[in-house]
Every structure is written in C-alpha cells, then in structure tokens.
PDB file of C-alpha atoms in Angstrom:
ATOM      1  CA  UNK P   1     -95.522 -20.868  -3.564  1.00 41.00           C
ATOM      2  CA  UNK P   2     -95.581 -22.903  -6.715  1.00 39.00           C
ATOM      3  CA  UNK P   3     -95.950 -26.125  -4.870  1.00 40.00           C
ATOM      4  CA  UNK P   4    -100.081 -25.163  -4.726  1.00 37.00           C
ATOM      5  CA  UNK P   5     -99.999 -25.417  -8.060  1.00 38.00           C
ATOM      6  CA  UNK P   6     -98.741 -28.892  -8.719  1.00 37.00           C
ATOM      7  CA  UNK P   7    -100.568 -32.229  -8.053  1.00 39.00           C
ATOM      8  CA  UNK P   8     -99.482 -35.729  -8.400  1.00 38.00           C
ATOM      9  CA  UNK P   9    -100.369 -37.444 -12.039  1.00 37.00           C
ATOM     10  CA  UNK P  10     -99.665 -41.154 -13.126  1.00 35.00           C
ATOM     11  CA  UNK P  11     -98.412 -41.947 -16.479  1.00 32.00           C
ATOM     12  CA  UNK P  12     -98.386 -45.575 -18.305  1.00 30.00           C
ATOM     13  CA  UNK P  13     -95.153 -46.908 -18.892  1.00 28.00           C
ATOM     14  CA  UNK P  14     -95.060 -50.019 -21.067  1.00 32.00           C
ATOM     15  CA  UNK P  15     -97.437 -52.495 -18.706  1.00 33.00           C
ATOM     16  CA  UNK P  16     -96.613 -50.788 -15.351  1.00 35.00           C
ATOM     17  CA  UNK P  17     -98.729 -47.576 -13.840  1.00 30.00           C
ATOM     18  CA  UNK P  18     -96.226 -45.340 -12.157  1.00 32.00           C
ATOM     19  CA  UNK P  19     -97.019 -42.384 -10.157  1.00 36.00           C
ATOM     20  CA  UNK P  20     -95.393 -38.982 -10.795  1.00 34.00           C
ATOM     21  CA  UNK P  21     -94.684 -36.519  -8.212  1.00 34.00           C
ATOM     22  CA  UNK P  22     -94.590 -33.280 -10.538  1.00 35.00           C
ATOM     23  CA  UNK P  23     -92.831 -30.546  -9.230  1.00 36.00           C
ATOM     24  CA  UNK P  24     -91.446 -29.817 -12.267  1.00 40.00           C
ATOM     25  CA  UNK P  25     -89.542 -33.271 -11.651  1.00 37.00           C
ATOM     26  CA  UNK P  26     -89.720 -36.157 -14.074  1.00 39.00           C
ATOM     27  CA  UNK P  27     -91.710 -39.775 -13.799  1.00 38.00           C
ATOM     28  CA  UNK P  28     -88.838 -42.152 -13.115  1.00 35.00           C
ATOM     29  CA  UNK P  29     -89.077 -45.952 -13.303  1.00 34.00           C
ATOM     30  CA  UNK P  30     -86.688 -48.556 -15.168  1.00 29.00           C
ATOM     31  CA  UNK P  31     -89.231 -49.333 -17.159  1.00 29.00           C
ATOM     32  CA  UNK P  32     -88.950 -45.806 -19.038  1.00 33.00           C
ATOM     33  CA  UNK P  33     -85.715 -47.120 -20.856  1.00 32.00           C
ATOM     34  CA  UNK P  34     -87.439 -49.716 -22.411  1.00 31.00           C
ATOM     35  CA  UNK P  35     -90.377 -47.554 -24.032  1.00 34.00           C
ATOM     36  CA  UNK P  36     -88.224 -45.875 -27.164  1.00 36.00           C
ATOM     37  CA  UNK P  37     -87.954 -49.605 -28.640  1.00 35.00           C
ATOM     38  CA  UNK P  38     -91.579 -49.805 -28.718  1.00 36.00           C
ATOM     39  CA  UNK P  39     -92.006 -46.535 -30.605  1.00 38.00           C
ATOM     40  CA  UNK P  40     -92.268 -46.168 -34.665  1.00 38.00           C
ATOM     41  CA  UNK P  41     -89.958 -43.380 -34.247  1.00 36.00           C
ATOM     42  CA  UNK P  42     -87.377 -45.271 -32.586  1.00 38.00           C
ATOM     43  CA  UNK P  43     -86.884 -47.313 -35.778  1.00 37.00           C
ATOM     44  CA  UNK P  44     -87.888 -44.918 -38.527  1.00 40.00           C
ATOM     45  CA  UNK P  45     -86.741 -41.453 -37.032  1.00 46.00           C
ATOM     46  CA  UNK P  46     -88.562 -38.618 -35.592  1.00 47.00           C
ATOM     47  CA  UNK P  47     -91.734 -37.228 -37.927  1.00 78.00           C
ATOM     48  CA  UNK P  48     -92.082 -34.595 -35.885  1.00 93.00           C
ATOM     49  CA  UNK P  49     -92.160 -31.110 -37.490  1.00 97.00           C
ATOM     50  CA  UNK P  50     -93.086 -27.300 -36.638  1.00 98.00           C
ATOM     51  CA  UNK P  51     -95.713 -25.876 -39.330  1.00 98.00           C
ATOM     52  CA  UNK P  52     -98.361 -23.512 -39.669  1.00 97.00           C
ATOM     53  CA  UNK P  53    -100.564 -25.481 -37.420  1.00 97.00           C
ATOM     54  CA  UNK P  54     -98.416 -26.968 -34.685  1.00 98.00           C
ATOM     55  CA  UNK P  55     -96.043 -29.559 -34.092  1.00 98.00           C
ATOM     56  CA  UNK P  56     -96.754 -32.899 -35.651  1.00 95.00           C
ATOM     57  CA  UNK P  57    -100.209 -33.851 -34.711  1.00 95.00           C
ATOM     58  CA  UNK P  58    -100.178 -31.160 -31.546  1.00 98.00           C
ATOM     59  CA  UNK P  59    -101.781 -28.051 -32.585  1.00 97.00           C
ATOM     60  CA  UNK P  60    -104.432 -25.663 -30.826  1.00 97.00           C
ATOM     61  CA  UNK P  61    -106.876 -28.272 -30.655  1.00 97.00           C
ATOM     62  CA  UNK P  62    -104.878 -30.889 -28.506  1.00 98.00           C
ATOM     63  CA  UNK P  63    -105.744 -31.232 -24.938  1.00 97.00           C
ATOM     64  CA  UNK P  64    -102.985 -29.722 -22.472  1.00 97.00           C
ATOM     65  CA  UNK P  65    -102.510 -32.583 -20.518  1.00 96.00           C
ATOM     66  CA  UNK P  66     -99.615 -35.337 -20.401  1.00 95.00           C
ATOM     67  CA  UNK P  67    -101.245 -38.242 -21.826  1.00 96.00           C
ATOM     68  CA  UNK P  68    -102.158 -35.950 -25.169  1.00 97.00           C
ATOM     69  CA  UNK P  69     -98.702 -34.689 -25.196  1.00 97.00           C
ATOM     70  CA  UNK P  70     -97.029 -37.947 -24.862  1.00 96.00           C
ATOM     71  CA  UNK P  71     -99.155 -39.348 -27.774  1.00 96.00           C
ATOM     72  CA  UNK P  72     -98.387 -36.270 -29.717  1.00 96.00           C
ATOM     73  CA  UNK P  73     -94.647 -36.954 -29.507  1.00 96.00           C
ATOM     74  CA  UNK P  74     -94.521 -40.616 -29.812  1.00 93.00           C
ATOM     75  CA  UNK P  75     -93.158 -41.559 -26.300  1.00 93.00           C
ATOM     76  CA  UNK P  76     -89.859 -40.038 -27.571  1.00 94.00           C
ATOM     77  CA  UNK P  77     -89.253 -37.784 -24.758  1.00 97.00           C
ATOM     78  CA  UNK P  78     -89.931 -38.191 -20.853  1.00 97.00           C
ATOM     79  CA  UNK P  79     -92.164 -35.482 -19.617  1.00 97.00           C
ATOM     80  CA  UNK P  80     -92.587 -33.530 -16.425  1.00 97.00           C
ATOM     81  CA  UNK P  81     -95.229 -30.727 -15.526  1.00 95.00           C
ATOM     82  CA  UNK P  82     -95.715 -27.705 -13.611  1.00 95.00           C
ATOM     83  CA  UNK P  83     -97.733 -24.536 -13.687  1.00 93.00           C
ATOM     84  CA  UNK P  84     -97.021 -20.877 -13.459  1.00 90.00           C
ATOM     85  CA  UNK P  85     -98.742 -17.508 -13.541  1.00 88.00           C
ATOM     86  CA  UNK P  86     -98.769 -15.757 -16.799  1.00 84.00           C
ATOM     87  CA  UNK P  87    -100.508 -12.406 -16.805  1.00 83.00           C
ATOM     88  CA  UNK P  88    -102.578 -12.993 -13.868  1.00 86.00           C
ATOM     89  CA  UNK P  89    -103.629 -16.501 -15.217  1.00 86.00           C
ATOM     90  CA  UNK P  90    -102.454 -19.883 -14.194  1.00 90.00           C
ATOM     91  CA  UNK P  91    -101.158 -21.585 -17.094  1.00 95.00           C
ATOM     92  CA  UNK P  92     -99.717 -25.384 -17.254  1.00 96.00           C
ATOM     93  CA  UNK P  93     -96.653 -26.143 -18.400  1.00 97.00           C
ATOM     94  CA  UNK P  94     -95.490 -29.558 -19.959  1.00 98.00           C
ATOM     95  CA  UNK P  95     -91.623 -30.281 -20.718  1.00 98.00           C
ATOM     96  CA  UNK P  96     -90.199 -32.808 -22.960  1.00 98.00           C
ATOM     97  CA  UNK P  97     -87.275 -34.117 -21.583  1.00 97.00           C
ATOM     98  CA  UNK P  98     -84.229 -36.052 -23.083  1.00 96.00           C
ATOM     99  CA  UNK P  99     -80.979 -37.133 -21.250  1.00 95.00           C
ATOM    100  CA  UNK P 100     -81.604 -34.799 -18.760  1.00 95.00           C
ATOM    101  CA  UNK P 101     -82.015 -31.670 -20.920  1.00 96.00           C
ATOM    102  CA  UNK P 102     -85.465 -29.785 -22.089  1.00 97.00           C
ATOM    103  CA  UNK P 103     -85.946 -30.238 -25.699  1.00 98.00           C
ATOM    104  CA  UNK P 104     -89.629 -29.435 -25.856  1.00 98.00           C
ATOM    105  CA  UNK P 105     -92.014 -27.108 -23.778  1.00 97.00           C
ATOM    106  CA  UNK P 106     -95.922 -26.739 -24.105  1.00 98.00           C
ATOM    107  CA  UNK P 107     -97.824 -24.084 -22.900  1.00 97.00           C
ATOM    108  CA  UNK P 108    -101.867 -23.636 -22.048  1.00 96.00           C
ATOM    109  CA  UNK P 109    -104.318 -22.675 -19.554  1.00 93.00           C
ATOM    110  CA  UNK P 110    -105.086 -25.244 -16.978  1.00 91.00           C
ATOM    111  CA  UNK P 111    -107.894 -27.626 -18.409  1.00 92.00           C
ATOM    112  CA  UNK P 112    -107.779 -25.943 -21.961  1.00 95.00           C
ATOM    113  CA  UNK P 113    -105.627 -26.554 -25.081  1.00 97.00           C
ATOM    114  CA  UNK P 114    -102.060 -26.072 -26.330  1.00 98.00           C
ATOM    115  CA  UNK P 115    -101.541 -22.610 -26.962  1.00 97.00           C
ATOM    116  CA  UNK P 116     -97.571 -22.474 -27.220  1.00 97.00           C
ATOM    117  CA  UNK P 117     -94.594 -24.712 -28.254  1.00 98.00           C
ATOM    118  CA  UNK P 118     -91.042 -24.028 -27.947  1.00 97.00           C
ATOM    119  CA  UNK P 119     -88.666 -26.504 -29.693  1.00 98.00           C
ATOM    120  CA  UNK P 120     -85.101 -26.756 -28.628  1.00 97.00           C
ATOM    121  CA  UNK P 121     -84.276 -30.135 -30.017  1.00 97.00           C
ATOM    122  CA  UNK P 122     -82.007 -29.847 -32.695  1.00 96.00           C
ATOM    123  CA  UNK P 123     -83.649 -32.924 -34.295  1.00 95.00           C
ATOM    124  CA  UNK P 124     -86.911 -30.913 -34.889  1.00 97.00           C
ATOM    125  CA  UNK P 125     -86.838 -28.743 -37.865  1.00 97.00           C
ATOM    126  CA  UNK P 126     -89.884 -26.989 -39.400  1.00 98.00           C
ATOM    127  CA  UNK P 127     -91.734 -28.038 -42.220  1.00 97.00           C
ATOM    128  CA  UNK P 128     -89.679 -25.354 -44.705  1.00 97.00           C
ATOM    129  CA  UNK P 129     -86.331 -27.108 -43.372  1.00 96.00           C
ATOM    130  CA  UNK P 130     -85.429 -24.475 -40.737  1.00 97.00           C
ATOM    131  CA  UNK P 131     -83.728 -25.938 -37.406  1.00 97.00           C
ATOM    132  CA  UNK P 132     -81.656 -25.024 -34.603  1.00 97.00           C
ATOM    133  CA  UNK P 133     -78.321 -23.526 -35.200  1.00 97.00           C
ATOM    134  CA  UNK P 134     -79.038 -22.152 -38.731  1.00 97.00           C
ATOM    135  CA  UNK P 135     -77.841 -18.694 -38.692  1.00 98.00           C
ATOM    136  CA  UNK P 136     -79.932 -15.363 -39.165  1.00 98.00           C
ATOM    137  CA  UNK P 137     -78.154 -14.698 -42.452  1.00 97.00           C
ATOM    138  CA  UNK P 138     -80.013 -17.546 -43.895  1.00 97.00           C
ATOM    139  CA  UNK P 139     -83.307 -16.569 -43.855  1.00 97.00           C
ATOM    140  CA  UNK P 140     -83.462 -12.622 -43.542  1.00 98.00           C
ATOM    141  CA  UNK P 141     -81.235  -9.851 -44.767  1.00 96.00           C
ATOM    142  CA  UNK P 142     -82.419  -7.581 -42.407  1.00 96.00           C
ATOM    143  CA  UNK P 143     -84.121  -7.192 -38.779  1.00 96.00           C
ATOM    144  CA  UNK P 144     -86.473  -4.262 -39.481  1.00 95.00           C
ATOM    145  CA  UNK P 145     -90.248  -5.150 -39.608  1.00 94.00           C
ATOM    146  CA  UNK P 146     -89.844  -8.619 -38.852  1.00 96.00           C
ATOM    147  CA  UNK P 147     -87.629  -8.891 -35.709  1.00 97.00           C
ATOM    148  CA  UNK P 148     -87.670  -7.239 -32.076  1.00 95.00           C
ATOM    149  CA  UNK P 149     -86.105  -7.555 -29.006  1.00 94.00           C
ATOM    150  CA  UNK P 150     -86.805 -10.882 -27.158  1.00 90.00           C
ATOM    151  CA  UNK P 151     -87.877 -10.246 -23.431  1.00 81.00           C
ATOM    152  CA  UNK P 152     -89.366 -13.541 -21.929  1.00 69.00           C
ATOM    153  CA  UNK P 153     -86.240 -15.740 -22.993  1.00 57.00           C
ATOM    154  CA  UNK P 154     -83.846 -17.184 -20.199  1.00 65.00           C
ATOM    155  CA  UNK P 155     -81.119 -15.936 -22.921  1.00 68.00           C
ATOM    156  CA  UNK P 156     -79.276 -12.515 -21.744  1.00 73.00           C
ATOM    157  CA  UNK P 157     -79.004 -11.135 -25.625  1.00 87.00           C
ATOM    158  CA  UNK P 158     -81.899 -12.359 -28.147  1.00 94.00           C
ATOM    159  CA  UNK P 159     -83.841 -11.338 -30.449  1.00 96.00           C
ATOM    160  CA  UNK P 160     -87.313 -13.388 -31.883  1.00 96.00           C
ATOM    161  CA  UNK P 161     -88.449 -12.833 -35.822  1.00 98.00           C
ATOM    162  CA  UNK P 162     -91.511 -14.031 -37.530  1.00 98.00           C
ATOM    163  CA  UNK P 163     -90.828 -16.427 -39.704  1.00 98.00           C
ATOM    164  CA  UNK P 164     -91.226 -15.411 -43.612  1.00 96.00           C
ATOM    165  CA  UNK P 165     -93.810 -18.471 -44.114  1.00 97.00           C
ATOM    166  CA  UNK P 166     -96.180 -17.907 -41.139  1.00 97.00           C
ATOM    167  CA  UNK P 167     -97.413 -15.439 -38.360  1.00 97.00           C
ATOM    168  CA  UNK P 168     -97.794 -18.627 -36.173  1.00 98.00           C
ATOM    169  CA  UNK P 169     -94.244 -19.612 -35.908  1.00 98.00           C
ATOM    170  CA  UNK P 170     -91.008 -17.393 -34.700  1.00 98.00           C
ATOM    171  CA  UNK P 171     -87.255 -17.902 -34.469  1.00 98.00           C
ATOM    172  CA  UNK P 172     -85.257 -16.815 -31.511  1.00 97.00           C
ATOM    173  CA  UNK P 173     -81.830 -16.055 -32.203  1.00 96.00           C
ATOM    174  CA  UNK P 174     -78.710 -15.507 -30.364  1.00 95.00           C
ATOM    175  CA  UNK P 175     -75.217 -14.517 -30.359  1.00 94.00           C
ATOM    176  CA  UNK P 176     -72.283 -12.305 -29.104  1.00 92.00           C
ATOM    177  CA  UNK P 177     -73.440  -9.060 -28.484  1.00 89.00           C
ATOM    178  CA  UNK P 178     -71.402  -5.913 -26.104  1.00 90.00           C
ATOM    179  CA  UNK P 179     -73.709  -3.288 -27.342  1.00 88.00           C
ATOM    180  CA  UNK P 180     -75.967  -1.300 -24.730  1.00 87.00           C
ATOM    181  CA  UNK P 181     -79.105  -3.437 -23.315  1.00 82.00           C
ATOM    182  CA  UNK P 182     -82.017  -2.688 -24.965  1.00 84.00           C
ATOM    183  CA  UNK P 183     -80.747  -1.809 -28.356  1.00 91.00           C
ATOM    184  CA  UNK P 184     -81.402  -3.920 -31.113  1.00 93.00           C
ATOM    185  CA  UNK P 185     -77.997  -5.228 -32.757  1.00 95.00           C
ATOM    186  CA  UNK P 186     -77.548  -4.249 -36.316  1.00 95.00           C
ATOM    187  CA  UNK P 187     -77.731  -6.358 -39.174  1.00 97.00           C
ATOM    188  CA  UNK P 188     -73.845  -7.142 -39.883  1.00 96.00           C
ATOM    189  CA  UNK P 189     -74.181  -8.410 -36.646  1.00 96.00           C
ATOM    190  CA  UNK P 190     -77.193 -10.198 -36.418  1.00 97.00           C
ATOM    191  CA  UNK P 191     -76.281 -12.209 -39.508  1.00 96.00           C
ATOM    192  CA  UNK P 192     -74.040 -14.269 -37.482  1.00 96.00           C
ATOM    193  CA  UNK P 193     -76.261 -15.141 -34.872  1.00 97.00           C
ATOM    194  CA  UNK P 194     -77.765 -18.692 -35.000  1.00 97.00           C
ATOM    195  CA  UNK P 195     -81.501 -19.907 -34.056  1.00 97.00           C
ATOM    196  CA  UNK P 196     -81.722 -21.170 -30.472  1.00 96.00           C
ATOM    197  CA  UNK P 197     -85.356 -21.672 -29.984  1.00 96.00           C
ATOM    198  CA  UNK P 198     -88.553 -22.216 -32.208  1.00 98.00           C
ATOM    199  CA  UNK P 199     -91.702 -21.073 -31.033  1.00 97.00           C
ATOM    200  CA  UNK P 200     -95.027 -22.166 -32.535  1.00 98.00           C
ATOM    201  CA  UNK P 201     -98.060 -19.867 -31.122  1.00 98.00           C
ATOM    202  CA  UNK P 202    -101.764 -20.575 -31.791  1.00 96.00           C
TER     203      UNK P 202
END
C-alpha cells in the first residue's frame, strides 16, 4: 500500500545525474564512493551539531526535499526517501544512511518544511556536548517531570526526556528492564540507561 506514496527522484552525484527509485531504497552508483573526497567534512570532520534551532544548518525553514537535506548534511550520508501516514497526514521521511545503517531521519509534511530530526549517529553531538551512549545519570537525577515512556520508538523499553537546555531537544534512553510493560523504571534503574537517539522537534 505504501508504493503509491513513492515517486522517482534524481540526485546529482559528482558529475553524473543518477536516477533513483525511492521505495525506501538508496541511490546507488559507482560515483557515490568518491563524493566524500569532495566534501569539506571529509577533510575537517563533521560540523553537524544538534541545537535548539535544529541540526547544523537544517532547521524548521529547511525544505523537506532530498536536495535541501543533501546540502545540509554536506554530502556525508547516502539519502533515501519515503512517505508514511501520521495522524491522518502524509509525511515525508528522508533517511541518512552510512555503511548500510540509518544514521539520521528527517520528517516533515509533503511539500513542507523539516519539523523533526532523529539522530542515531554517534558522531553527531549536541552543542552542549551530549551524544549517543551518555548515561542517564550524567544528565538527570530523576525522571519525574522530565521524562515519560516512549511509545513511538522501535526499542522495546525506552523513555524520552526533554533536554535540560531546550524544549526542542529530547533524548531517548534505553536499557535493561524486567518490570511490567507501561511502568516507568525507577531512578536507580534509569541511571544506567544510555542515550540511543537524539530528537529535535520544531
């Protein structure tokens, strides 16, 4: 049923224009391997950082298109696109891939702007120094008033907490838990959980 939401697009890779079929399948081509060598981030390292405004130069004013996202991530990731239904709306999803793994996800209404960014890349930190893998206890002393159970993630057990520095940024923590489903783990359990995902919302 999702096929009707996908449409062919094209990406400019080096000097060639390579067509892509976008049923959440990545653009492929031999020229793609040479792209990082042309990127500033290849020489100086990634400058992508999550902040109150977004990630790097990608924010709520960024068009929800592959060309705009490709520019914003400086060609570091291979992009693939798709669509899904959220609350009755058709939402565009663009994923940033690296070595076959999803590292970034961008969400926004079709023909709209970016309104959500999910970061799974351990190399992308926040401007406050937070990154994937940091334990709960490094940021919070308790979950009350700051965290809630996460219901929209793929992880079986997860809690999502608002960043101390911004209402636009949240951290998804995962860890071991053998308690009842739907119950928030105690603070002494949560302190060992680690950030699995960083989320920015407009």
